[in-house]
Amino acid sequence: MENISWLKVMVKMKQIIVISDYIEGQPVIASVRYAGMMKYMTDKYRMLVINDEKNGAETSQFTNDNYKFATPSSSFTQMSSSHRGDHGRSKGLRYRVEPLLRNRWLLSAWRSYKYSQHQFDRMNMALYRQLDEFLGRQEVAAIYITIPDVYGLYVLQYIKQRTAHIPVIIEIRDIINHRIGKGNPRLMFRRAERLVSKSADGIIAVSEGIRAHYQRQNPGMDIRLITNGYDEELFSECVPQALGTSGHLTLTHIGSIYKGRNITQFVQGLVEFHRQTHKPITLNIIGLLDQQALQEIDALQLRNTGVTLEVIGSVSHAEAIRWLKAADIAVILTHRKGSEYAIPGKTFEYIGACKPILAVTEDKELTAMIHGRYGLCAVHDPQAIASSLKGMTERTFDYSDRMKYSRASQMQQIMTFIENKMNVVQTASHTEED
């Protein structure tokens, strides 16, 4: 009897398409986010997952239907996943040549090719044939796409040309047409943002800055602010620790460092803190580093400064959580130019772990969220960083409201939003039939 009931439930489950850059198992927060979301969505829906093959070539554990799209790649666009001392001769030439290639004009030319829809379509004819066959035999209730990468929008456009009636929910983790870094193909990014406007029935923005940006572009669009979350099962118990009594401080940064996060001045700030307090510091960097960050680290002179820098490299999410739980302070470094849009996903795991956050940032929304509540913020200046770190050792922080950022809370809001969009389309369809 139970088996029959279970089969009935399975038959009634709606089919949705999830388009993502990452799937589970990758050492980046977007992959962690995907896995956390899918744990909830698989209880309610049958899913076809479509993702970038470079960000998960294996089949996702959350579905038997997992198609891959191909994207152009270059060794000069990849970040180092190893310790800075492990370059070896094979990386020596790249280490010397890459700075010469990373000028604005060459980067713009490469990225224009990389993000070209014509090039993407040419590389993904096999995927499009798979989609034609899938759409011919399956009734799809909704499409859920998470970006900022433009590639998922190209897949979405192909599907919409064949089945225009399917409601589309686009989750935006950062704006597409951003100004961070140099050599961005701005015209192509503007076209991609027009695809968002043209395709979406609803938008989920993970920060207020993102919500406001796309609301200005789409005044009539239903756009909901639903922040990122953390897996409450990983941090079911946490006890905030006072830092003032610690004779040695361990700071941990989890996540990639790229495009001018200004690691040099951050470490100078740690050195200045040690000079003022005589507390030794260990800074652990867990994640990928681009060439700029590696060169800045190589240039640091830390002997007899009281600061030890450990570049751990890329690790599994489980191991990254172990490093986080062992830390005294969790670190966020944002781009020096700042962003009014994205809040780093690791912020919520830091809060879930009850770790005081030292954020080097001028991002207003991130500062408003963290400063004085879950940690302290500082601008990209060694003296300001030292002052904020010293202030953190003189106070404690309250994480009693952290459950509002739990993955369960986040996913309840997301799935309610998806259901509302599916119901609107279903009601409209019934009205037309009548």
Short mmCIF file of C-alpha atoms in Angstrom, two decimals:
data_model
loop_
_atom_site.label_atom_id
_atom_site.label_comp_id
_atom_site.label_asym_id
_atom_site.label_seq_id
_atom_site.Cartn_x
_atom_site.Cartn_y
_atom_site.Cartn_z
CA MET A 1 0.00 0.00 0.00
CA GLU A 2 2.84 2.37 0.85
CA ASN A 3 4.50 1.57 -2.48
CA ILE A 4 1.30 2.46 -4.38
CA SER A 5 1.03 5.77 -2.48
CA TRP A 6 4.68 6.51 -3.25
CA LEU A 7 4.14 5.85 -6.95
CA LYS A 8 1.14 8.17 -6.96
CA VAL A 9 3.25 10.92 -5.42
CA MET A 10 5.95 10.35 -8.04
CA VAL A 11 3.43 10.57 -10.88
CA LYS A 12 2.11 13.90 -9.57
CA MET A 13 5.54 15.52 -9.20
CA LYS A 14 6.02 18.40 -11.62
CA GLN A 15 8.91 18.46 -14.06
CA ILE A 16 11.13 21.54 -13.99
CA ILE A 17 14.37 22.44 -15.75
CA VAL A 18 17.22 23.81 -13.63
CA ILE A 19 19.97 25.67 -15.51
CA SER A 20 23.10 26.32 -13.47
CA ASP A 21 26.79 26.98 -13.97
CA TYR A 22 27.95 24.60 -11.21
CA ILE A 23 26.66 21.34 -9.80
CA GLU A 24 27.64 19.76 -6.49
CA GLY A 25 31.15 18.68 -5.58
CA GLN A 26 33.08 21.74 -6.76
CA PRO A 27 35.20 23.81 -4.33
CA VAL A 28 33.26 27.06 -4.81
CA ILE A 29 30.30 28.54 -2.98
CA ALA A 30 28.09 28.43 -6.11
CA SER A 31 28.44 24.64 -6.06
CA VAL A 32 27.61 24.50 -2.37
CA ARG A 33 24.58 26.69 -3.00
CA TYR A 34 23.41 24.39 -5.81
CA ALA A 35 23.67 21.30 -3.60
CA GLY A 36 21.87 23.00 -0.73
CA MET A 37 19.00 24.09 -2.94
CA MET A 38 18.64 20.77 -4.74
CA LYS A 39 18.23 18.85 -1.49
CA TYR A 40 14.94 20.66 -1.02
CA MET A 41 13.79 20.80 -4.64
CA THR A 42 14.18 17.06 -5.25
CA ASP A 43 11.52 16.42 -2.60
CA LYS A 44 8.97 18.31 -4.66
CA TYR A 45 9.97 18.18 -8.33
CA ARG A 46 11.40 15.95 -11.02
CA MET A 47 14.30 17.83 -12.57
CA LEU A 48 16.37 18.11 -15.70
CA VAL A 49 19.62 19.82 -14.71
CA ILE A 50 21.72 21.62 -17.33
CA ASN A 51 25.17 22.85 -16.30
CA ASP A 52 28.59 23.89 -17.60
CA GLU A 53 30.62 20.75 -18.18
CA LYS A 54 33.76 22.47 -16.86
CA ASN A 55 32.02 22.99 -13.52
CA GLY A 56 30.89 19.40 -13.07
CA ALA A 57 31.41 16.81 -15.80
CA GLU A 58 29.84 13.94 -13.85
CA THR A 59 26.10 13.40 -13.53
CA SER A 60 24.55 15.29 -10.65
CA GLN A 61 23.52 13.03 -7.78
CA PHE A 62 20.20 14.88 -7.57
CA THR A 63 18.83 13.73 -10.94
CA ASN A 64 19.24 11.09 -13.62
CA ASP A 65 18.67 13.76 -16.27
CA ASN A 66 21.73 16.00 -16.39
CA TYR A 67 22.74 17.62 -19.67
CA LYS A 68 25.98 19.54 -20.14
CA PHE A 69 26.84 22.64 -22.14
CA ALA A 70 30.32 23.38 -23.49
CA THR A 71 32.11 26.73 -23.18
CA PRO A 72 35.42 28.05 -24.54
CA SER A 73 38.40 27.79 -22.21
CA SER A 74 41.95 29.05 -22.02
CA SER A 75 44.76 28.20 -19.63
CA PHE A 76 45.18 31.93 -19.06
CA THR A 77 41.65 32.27 -17.70
CA GLN A 78 42.04 29.57 -15.04
CA MET A 79 43.11 30.22 -11.47
CA SER A 80 45.73 28.30 -9.54
CA SER A 81 44.39 25.48 -7.38
CA SER A 82 47.73 24.71 -5.76
CA HIS A 83 50.09 26.27 -3.27
CA ARG A 84 52.13 29.14 -4.65
CA GLY A 85 55.31 27.14 -4.12
CA ASP A 86 54.15 24.35 -6.42
CA HIS A 87 54.39 26.14 -9.76
CA GLY A 88 57.31 24.17 -11.14
CA ARG A 89 58.94 24.74 -14.52
CA SER A 90 55.75 23.97 -16.45
CA LYS A 91 54.11 27.01 -14.89
CA GLY A 92 57.12 29.30 -15.05
CA LEU A 93 56.47 30.55 -18.58
CA ARG A 94 52.81 31.19 -17.84
CA TYR A 95 53.77 33.03 -14.65
CA ARG A 96 55.97 35.43 -16.67
CA VAL A 97 53.83 35.78 -19.79
CA GLU A 98 50.35 36.10 -18.33
CA PRO A 99 50.77 39.70 -17.05
CA LEU A 100 51.69 40.74 -20.61
CA LEU A 101 48.56 39.12 -22.02
CA ARG A 102 46.23 40.55 -19.42
CA ASN A 103 45.88 43.99 -20.94
CA ARG A 104 42.47 45.55 -21.51
CA TRP A 105 42.35 45.07 -25.28
CA LEU A 106 43.44 41.43 -25.40
CA LEU A 107 41.14 40.55 -22.52
CA SER A 108 38.21 42.28 -24.21
CA ALA A 109 38.86 40.44 -27.48
CA TRP A 110 39.14 37.09 -25.72
CA ARG A 111 36.02 37.61 -23.62
CA SER A 112 34.02 38.79 -26.62
CA TYR A 113 34.87 35.47 -28.25
CA LYS A 114 34.35 33.53 -25.02
CA TYR A 115 30.87 34.91 -24.33
CA SER A 116 29.69 35.00 -27.96
CA GLN A 117 26.26 33.44 -28.43
CA HIS A 118 27.19 32.43 -31.97
CA GLN A 119 30.21 30.54 -30.65
CA PHE A 120 28.16 29.01 -27.83
CA ASP A 121 25.44 27.80 -30.22
CA ARG A 122 28.05 26.28 -32.52
CA MET A 123 29.63 24.35 -29.65
CA ASN A 124 26.33 23.05 -28.28
CA MET A 125 24.44 21.56 -31.20
CA ALA A 126 24.44 18.17 -29.43
CA LEU A 127 22.84 19.73 -26.34
CA TYR A 128 20.17 21.37 -28.47
CA ARG A 129 19.32 18.01 -30.04
CA GLN A 130 18.98 16.52 -26.55
CA LEU A 131 16.65 19.35 -25.56
CA ASP A 132 14.50 18.91 -28.67
CA GLU A 133 14.02 15.24 -27.80
CA PHE A 134 13.35 15.99 -24.10
CA LEU A 135 10.81 18.73 -24.78
CA GLY A 136 9.06 16.47 -27.28
CA ARG A 137 8.28 13.87 -24.61
CA GLN A 138 8.08 15.86 -21.34
CA GLU A 139 5.68 18.50 -20.09
CA VAL A 140 7.74 21.11 -18.27
CA ALA A 141 6.10 23.14 -15.51
CA ALA A 142 8.83 25.76 -15.01
CA ILE A 143 12.43 26.75 -15.74
CA TYR A 144 14.68 27.87 -12.89
CA ILE A 145 17.96 29.45 -13.95
CA THR A 146 20.68 30.83 -11.71
CA ILE A 147 23.25 33.28 -13.09
CA PRO A 148 25.48 35.65 -13.43
CA ASP A 149 27.11 33.73 -16.30
CA VAL A 150 25.57 34.46 -19.70
CA TYR A 151 25.68 30.86 -20.97
CA GLY A 152 22.57 29.71 -19.15
CA LEU A 153 20.64 32.54 -20.79
CA TYR A 154 21.60 31.19 -24.22
CA VAL A 155 20.24 27.76 -23.26
CA LEU A 156 17.11 29.41 -21.90
CA GLN A 157 16.61 31.36 -25.13
CA TYR A 158 16.78 28.13 -27.16
CA ILE A 159 14.15 26.46 -24.95
CA LYS A 160 11.84 29.49 -25.00
CA GLN A 161 11.90 29.59 -28.79
CA ARG A 162 10.34 26.12 -28.74
CA THR A 163 8.09 26.29 -25.69
CA ALA A 164 7.25 29.92 -25.02
CA HIS A 165 4.54 29.16 -22.45
CA ILE A 166 6.85 27.75 -19.74
CA PRO A 167 7.21 30.17 -16.77
CA VAL A 168 10.81 31.26 -16.16
CA ILE A 169 12.27 32.20 -12.78
CA ILE A 170 15.76 33.72 -12.93
CA GLU A 171 17.85 33.87 -9.78
CA ILE A 172 20.57 36.52 -10.05
CA ARG A 173 23.61 36.17 -7.78
CA ASP A 174 25.35 39.25 -9.22
CA ILE A 175 24.58 41.66 -12.00
CA ILE A 176 25.76 40.58 -15.45
CA ASN A 177 26.90 43.96 -16.75
CA HIS A 178 29.36 44.65 -13.94
CA ARG A 179 32.36 46.98 -13.82
CA ILE A 180 34.71 44.80 -11.80
CA GLY A 181 38.03 44.11 -13.51
CA LYS A 182 39.14 45.23 -16.94
CA GLY A 183 38.41 44.11 -20.47
CA ASN A 184 34.74 43.25 -19.94
CA PRO A 185 32.64 43.00 -23.15
CA ARG A 186 30.10 45.54 -22.00
CA LEU A 187 27.96 45.46 -25.18
CA MET A 188 27.59 41.69 -24.87
CA PHE A 189 26.72 41.97 -21.18
CA ARG A 190 24.03 44.58 -21.96
CA ARG A 191 22.53 42.20 -24.51
CA ALA A 192 22.50 39.45 -21.89
CA GLU A 193 20.66 41.70 -19.46
CA ARG A 194 18.06 42.35 -22.16
CA LEU A 195 17.61 38.57 -22.38
CA VAL A 196 16.78 38.61 -18.67
CA SER A 197 14.15 41.29 -19.24
CA LYS A 198 12.70 39.46 -22.22
CA SER A 199 12.60 35.95 -20.72
CA ALA A 200 11.82 36.22 -17.01
CA ASP A 201 8.37 35.84 -15.47
CA GLY A 202 9.93 36.56 -12.12
CA ILE A 203 13.38 37.39 -10.73
CA ILE A 204 14.94 36.36 -7.44
CA ALA A 205 17.69 38.76 -6.35
CA VAL A 206 20.09 37.69 -3.60
CA SER A 207 20.81 41.28 -2.49
CA GLU A 208 18.94 44.57 -2.38
CA GLY A 209 21.47 46.14 -4.77
CA ILE A 210 20.75 43.47 -7.39
CA ARG A 211 17.00 43.83 -6.84
CA ALA A 212 17.15 47.61 -7.30
CA HIS A 213 19.35 47.33 -10.42
CA TYR A 214 16.99 45.00 -12.26
CA GLN A 215 13.86 46.73 -10.99
CA ARG A 216 15.08 49.95 -12.61
CA GLN A 217 15.46 48.08 -15.88
CA ASN A 218 12.13 46.25 -15.49
CA PRO A 219 9.68 48.45 -13.53
CA GLY A 220 6.79 46.00 -13.96
CA MET A 221 8.74 42.82 -13.18
CA ASP A 222 7.99 40.75 -10.06
CA ILE A 223 11.39 40.80 -8.34
CA ARG A 224 11.85 39.29 -4.88
CA LEU A 225 14.77 39.74 -2.51
CA ILE A 226 15.73 36.32 -1.14
CA THR A 227 19.21 36.25 0.34
CA ASN A 228 21.65 33.37 0.26
CA GLY A 229 21.65 30.90 3.15
CA TYR A 230 23.75 28.39 5.06
CA ASP A 231 23.22 24.71 5.74
CA GLU A 232 21.87 24.68 9.29
CA GLU A 233 22.78 21.00 9.68
CA LEU A 234 26.49 21.84 9.37
CA PHE A 235 26.28 24.50 12.08
CA SER A 236 23.60 23.13 14.37
CA GLU A 237 25.69 24.04 17.40
CA CYS A 238 27.99 27.03 17.66
CA VAL A 239 29.24 29.01 20.62
CA PRO A 240 30.65 32.50 19.97
CA GLN A 241 34.11 32.88 21.48
CA ALA A 242 35.56 36.05 22.98
CA LEU A 243 38.79 36.99 21.20
CA GLY A 244 40.38 39.18 23.84
CA THR A 245 41.89 36.32 25.84
CA SER A 246 43.49 34.62 22.84
CA GLY A 247 47.26 34.86 22.72
CA HIS A 248 47.32 33.87 19.04
CA LEU A 249 44.72 34.68 16.38
CA THR A 250 43.87 32.45 13.44
CA LEU A 251 42.17 34.20 10.54
CA THR A 252 40.70 32.20 7.66
CA HIS A 253 39.60 33.39 4.24
CA ILE A 254 37.46 30.87 2.35
CA GLY A 255 36.91 31.39 -1.37
CA SER A 256 38.68 32.63 -4.46
CA ILE A 257 40.89 35.71 -4.45
CA TYR A 258 40.94 37.35 -7.86
CA LYS A 259 40.64 40.62 -9.78
CA GLY A 260 42.40 42.88 -7.31
CA ARG A 261 41.14 41.90 -3.88
CA ASN A 262 44.23 43.72 -2.56
CA ILE A 263 45.76 40.96 -0.47
CA THR A 264 48.92 43.08 0.01
CA GLN A 265 47.32 45.81 2.09
CA PHE A 266 45.29 43.29 4.05
CA VAL A 267 48.45 41.48 5.17
CA GLN A 268 50.10 44.84 5.91
CA GLY A 269 47.16 45.55 8.18
CA LEU A 270 47.77 42.28 10.03
CA VAL A 271 51.43 43.21 10.44
CA GLU A 272 50.42 46.58 11.85
CA PHE A 273 48.00 44.89 14.29
CA HIS A 274 50.83 42.66 15.53
CA ARG A 275 53.09 45.69 15.96
CA GLN A 276 50.46 47.33 18.17
CA THR A 277 49.36 44.30 20.21
CA HIS A 278 52.21 41.77 19.90
CA LYS A 279 49.63 39.06 19.16
CA PRO A 280 50.90 36.60 16.54
CA ILE A 281 48.58 35.90 13.62
CA THR A 282 48.15 33.03 11.19
CA LEU A 283 46.20 33.76 8.01
CA ASN A 284 44.87 30.71 6.17
CA ILE A 285 43.70 31.17 2.58
CA ILE A 286 41.40 28.38 1.45
CA GLY A 287 40.53 28.53 -2.24
CA LEU A 288 41.73 29.52 -5.67
CA LEU A 289 44.12 32.37 -6.40
CA ASP A 290 44.57 34.16 -9.69
CA GLN A 291 47.94 35.29 -11.00
CA GLN A 292 47.63 38.77 -9.55
CA ALA A 293 47.00 37.44 -6.04
CA LEU A 294 49.85 34.93 -6.34
CA GLN A 295 52.28 37.64 -7.40
CA GLU A 296 51.22 39.89 -4.52
CA ILE A 297 51.75 37.04 -2.05
CA ASP A 298 55.15 36.19 -3.54
CA ALA A 299 56.24 39.80 -3.02
CA LEU A 300 55.37 39.85 0.70
CA GLN A 301 58.23 39.89 3.18
CA LEU A 302 56.84 38.38 6.39
CA ARG A 303 59.90 37.16 8.27
CA ASN A 304 59.92 38.48 11.87
CA THR A 305 56.60 40.31 11.39
CA GLY A 306 54.49 38.09 13.65
CA VAL A 307 52.29 37.12 10.70
CA THR A 308 52.28 33.67 9.10
CA LEU A 309 50.54 33.18 5.77
CA GLU A 310 49.38 29.71 4.73
CA VAL A 311 48.01 29.23 1.20
CA ILE A 312 46.07 25.97 1.48
CA GLY A 313 44.57 25.99 -2.02
CA SER A 314 41.41 24.36 -3.25
CA VAL A 315 39.75 21.86 -0.89
CA SER A 316 36.40 20.12 -0.60
CA HIS A 317 33.55 21.98 1.06
CA ALA A 318 33.65 19.61 4.04
CA GLU A 319 37.32 20.41 4.59
CA ALA A 320 36.72 24.12 4.14
CA ILE A 321 34.09 23.96 6.88
CA ARG A 322 36.64 22.30 9.18
CA TRP A 323 39.05 25.17 8.55
CA LEU A 324 36.26 27.66 9.23
CA LYS A 325 35.24 26.04 12.50
CA ALA A 326 38.87 26.06 13.68
CA ALA A 327 39.30 29.79 12.96
CA ASP A 328 39.02 32.66 15.43
CA ILE A 329 38.00 35.15 12.74
CA ALA A 330 36.53 34.72 9.25
CA VAL A 331 37.74 37.09 6.53
CA ILE A 332 35.98 38.69 3.57
CA LEU A 333 37.94 40.65 0.95
CA THR A 334 35.89 42.45 -1.68
CA HIS A 335 37.16 44.23 -4.77
CA ARG A 336 38.90 47.49 -4.11
CA LYS A 337 36.59 49.42 -6.42
CA GLY A 338 33.65 47.98 -4.55
CA SER A 339 30.28 46.67 -5.66
CA GLU A 340 26.80 47.77 -4.72
CA TYR A 341 25.40 44.42 -5.73
CA ALA A 342 26.67 41.01 -4.62
CA ILE A 343 27.04 39.81 -1.04
CA PRO A 344 29.63 37.00 -0.96
CA GLY A 345 27.95 33.65 -0.36
CA LYS A 346 30.50 32.72 2.28
CA THR A 347 29.13 35.55 4.46
CA PHE A 348 26.17 33.41 5.41
CA GLU A 349 28.27 30.36 6.26
CA TYR A 350 30.44 32.59 8.45
CA ILE A 351 27.30 33.76 10.26
CA GLY A 352 26.02 30.18 10.52
CA ALA A 353 29.33 29.16 12.10
CA CYS A 354 29.11 32.05 14.61
CA LYS A 355 32.50 33.35 13.49
CA PRO A 356 33.30 37.05 13.91
CA ILE A 357 33.77 38.55 10.45
CA LEU A 358 36.51 40.95 9.44
CA ALA A 359 35.34 42.38 6.10
CA VAL A 360 37.65 44.60 4.10
CA THR A 361 35.11 46.33 1.92
CA GLU A 362 33.46 49.56 0.92
CA ASP A 363 30.31 47.80 -0.29
CA LYS A 364 27.45 49.57 1.45
CA GLU A 365 25.02 46.66 1.63
CA LEU A 366 27.62 44.22 2.93
CA THR A 367 28.81 46.77 5.49
CA ALA A 368 25.25 47.45 6.69
CA MET A 369 24.69 43.73 7.14
CA ILE A 370 27.92 42.94 9.04
CA HIS A 371 29.33 45.98 10.80
CA GLY A 372 28.65 45.94 14.52
CA ARG A 373 26.34 42.91 14.26
CA TYR A 374 28.43 39.97 13.08
CA GLY A 375 31.84 41.60 12.93
CA LEU A 376 33.57 44.79 11.82
CA CYS A 377 34.38 46.29 8.43
CA ALA A 378 37.38 48.27 7.23
CA VAL A 379 38.36 50.05 4.04
CA HIS A 380 41.36 48.88 2.00
CA ASP A 381 43.94 50.56 4.22
CA PRO A 382 46.44 48.84 6.59
CA GLN A 383 45.77 51.20 9.49
CA ALA A 384 41.99 50.80 9.16
CA ILE A 385 42.34 47.01 8.97
CA ALA A 386 44.53 46.93 12.09
CA SER A 387 42.08 49.19 13.94
CA SER A 388 39.06 47.03 13.07
CA LEU A 389 40.88 43.84 14.03
CA LYS A 390 41.88 45.39 17.35
CA GLY A 391 38.25 46.42 17.90
CA MET A 392 37.11 42.86 17.31
CA THR A 393 39.30 41.62 20.17
CA GLU A 394 37.58 44.05 22.53
CA ARG A 395 33.98 42.91 22.01
CA THR A 396 31.70 39.96 21.35
CA PHE A 397 29.04 39.56 18.68
CA ASP A 398 25.50 38.21 18.80
CA TYR A 399 24.38 35.48 16.37
CA SER A 400 21.02 34.72 18.00
CA ASP A 401 19.11 35.75 14.84
CA ARG A 402 21.23 33.70 12.42
CA MET A 403 18.44 31.21 11.62
CA LYS A 404 16.78 33.78 9.36
CA TYR A 405 19.65 33.03 6.95
CA SER A 406 19.23 29.26 7.08
CA ARG A 407 18.96 27.27 3.85
CA ALA A 408 15.55 25.99 4.94
CA SER A 409 14.20 29.54 5.22
CA GLN A 410 15.77 30.52 1.89
CA MET A 411 14.36 27.52 0.02
CA GLN A 412 10.87 27.87 1.48
CA GLN A 413 10.74 31.37 -0.01
CA ILE A 414 12.20 30.26 -3.36
CA MET A 415 9.83 27.33 -3.83
CA THR A 416 6.83 29.45 -2.87
CA PHE A 417 7.88 31.94 -5.55
CA ILE A 418 8.26 29.16 -8.14
CA GLU A 419 4.84 27.72 -7.27
CA ASN A 420 3.21 31.13 -7.60
CA LYS A 421 4.62 31.56 -11.11
CA MET A 422 3.49 28.08 -12.16
CA ASN A 423 -0.01 28.73 -10.79
CA VAL A 424 -0.30 32.00 -12.71
CA VAL A 425 0.49 30.26 -15.99
CA GLN A 426 -1.81 27.32 -15.18
CA THR A 427 -4.68 29.68 -14.33
CA ALA A 428 -4.15 31.64 -17.54
CA SER A 429 -4.12 28.41 -19.55
CA HIS A 430 -7.42 27.26 -18.03
CA THR A 431 -8.97 30.67 -18.70
CA GLU A 432 -8.02 30.45 -22.38
CA GLU A 433 -9.54 26.95 -22.62
CA ASP A 434 -12.81 28.15 -21.11
#
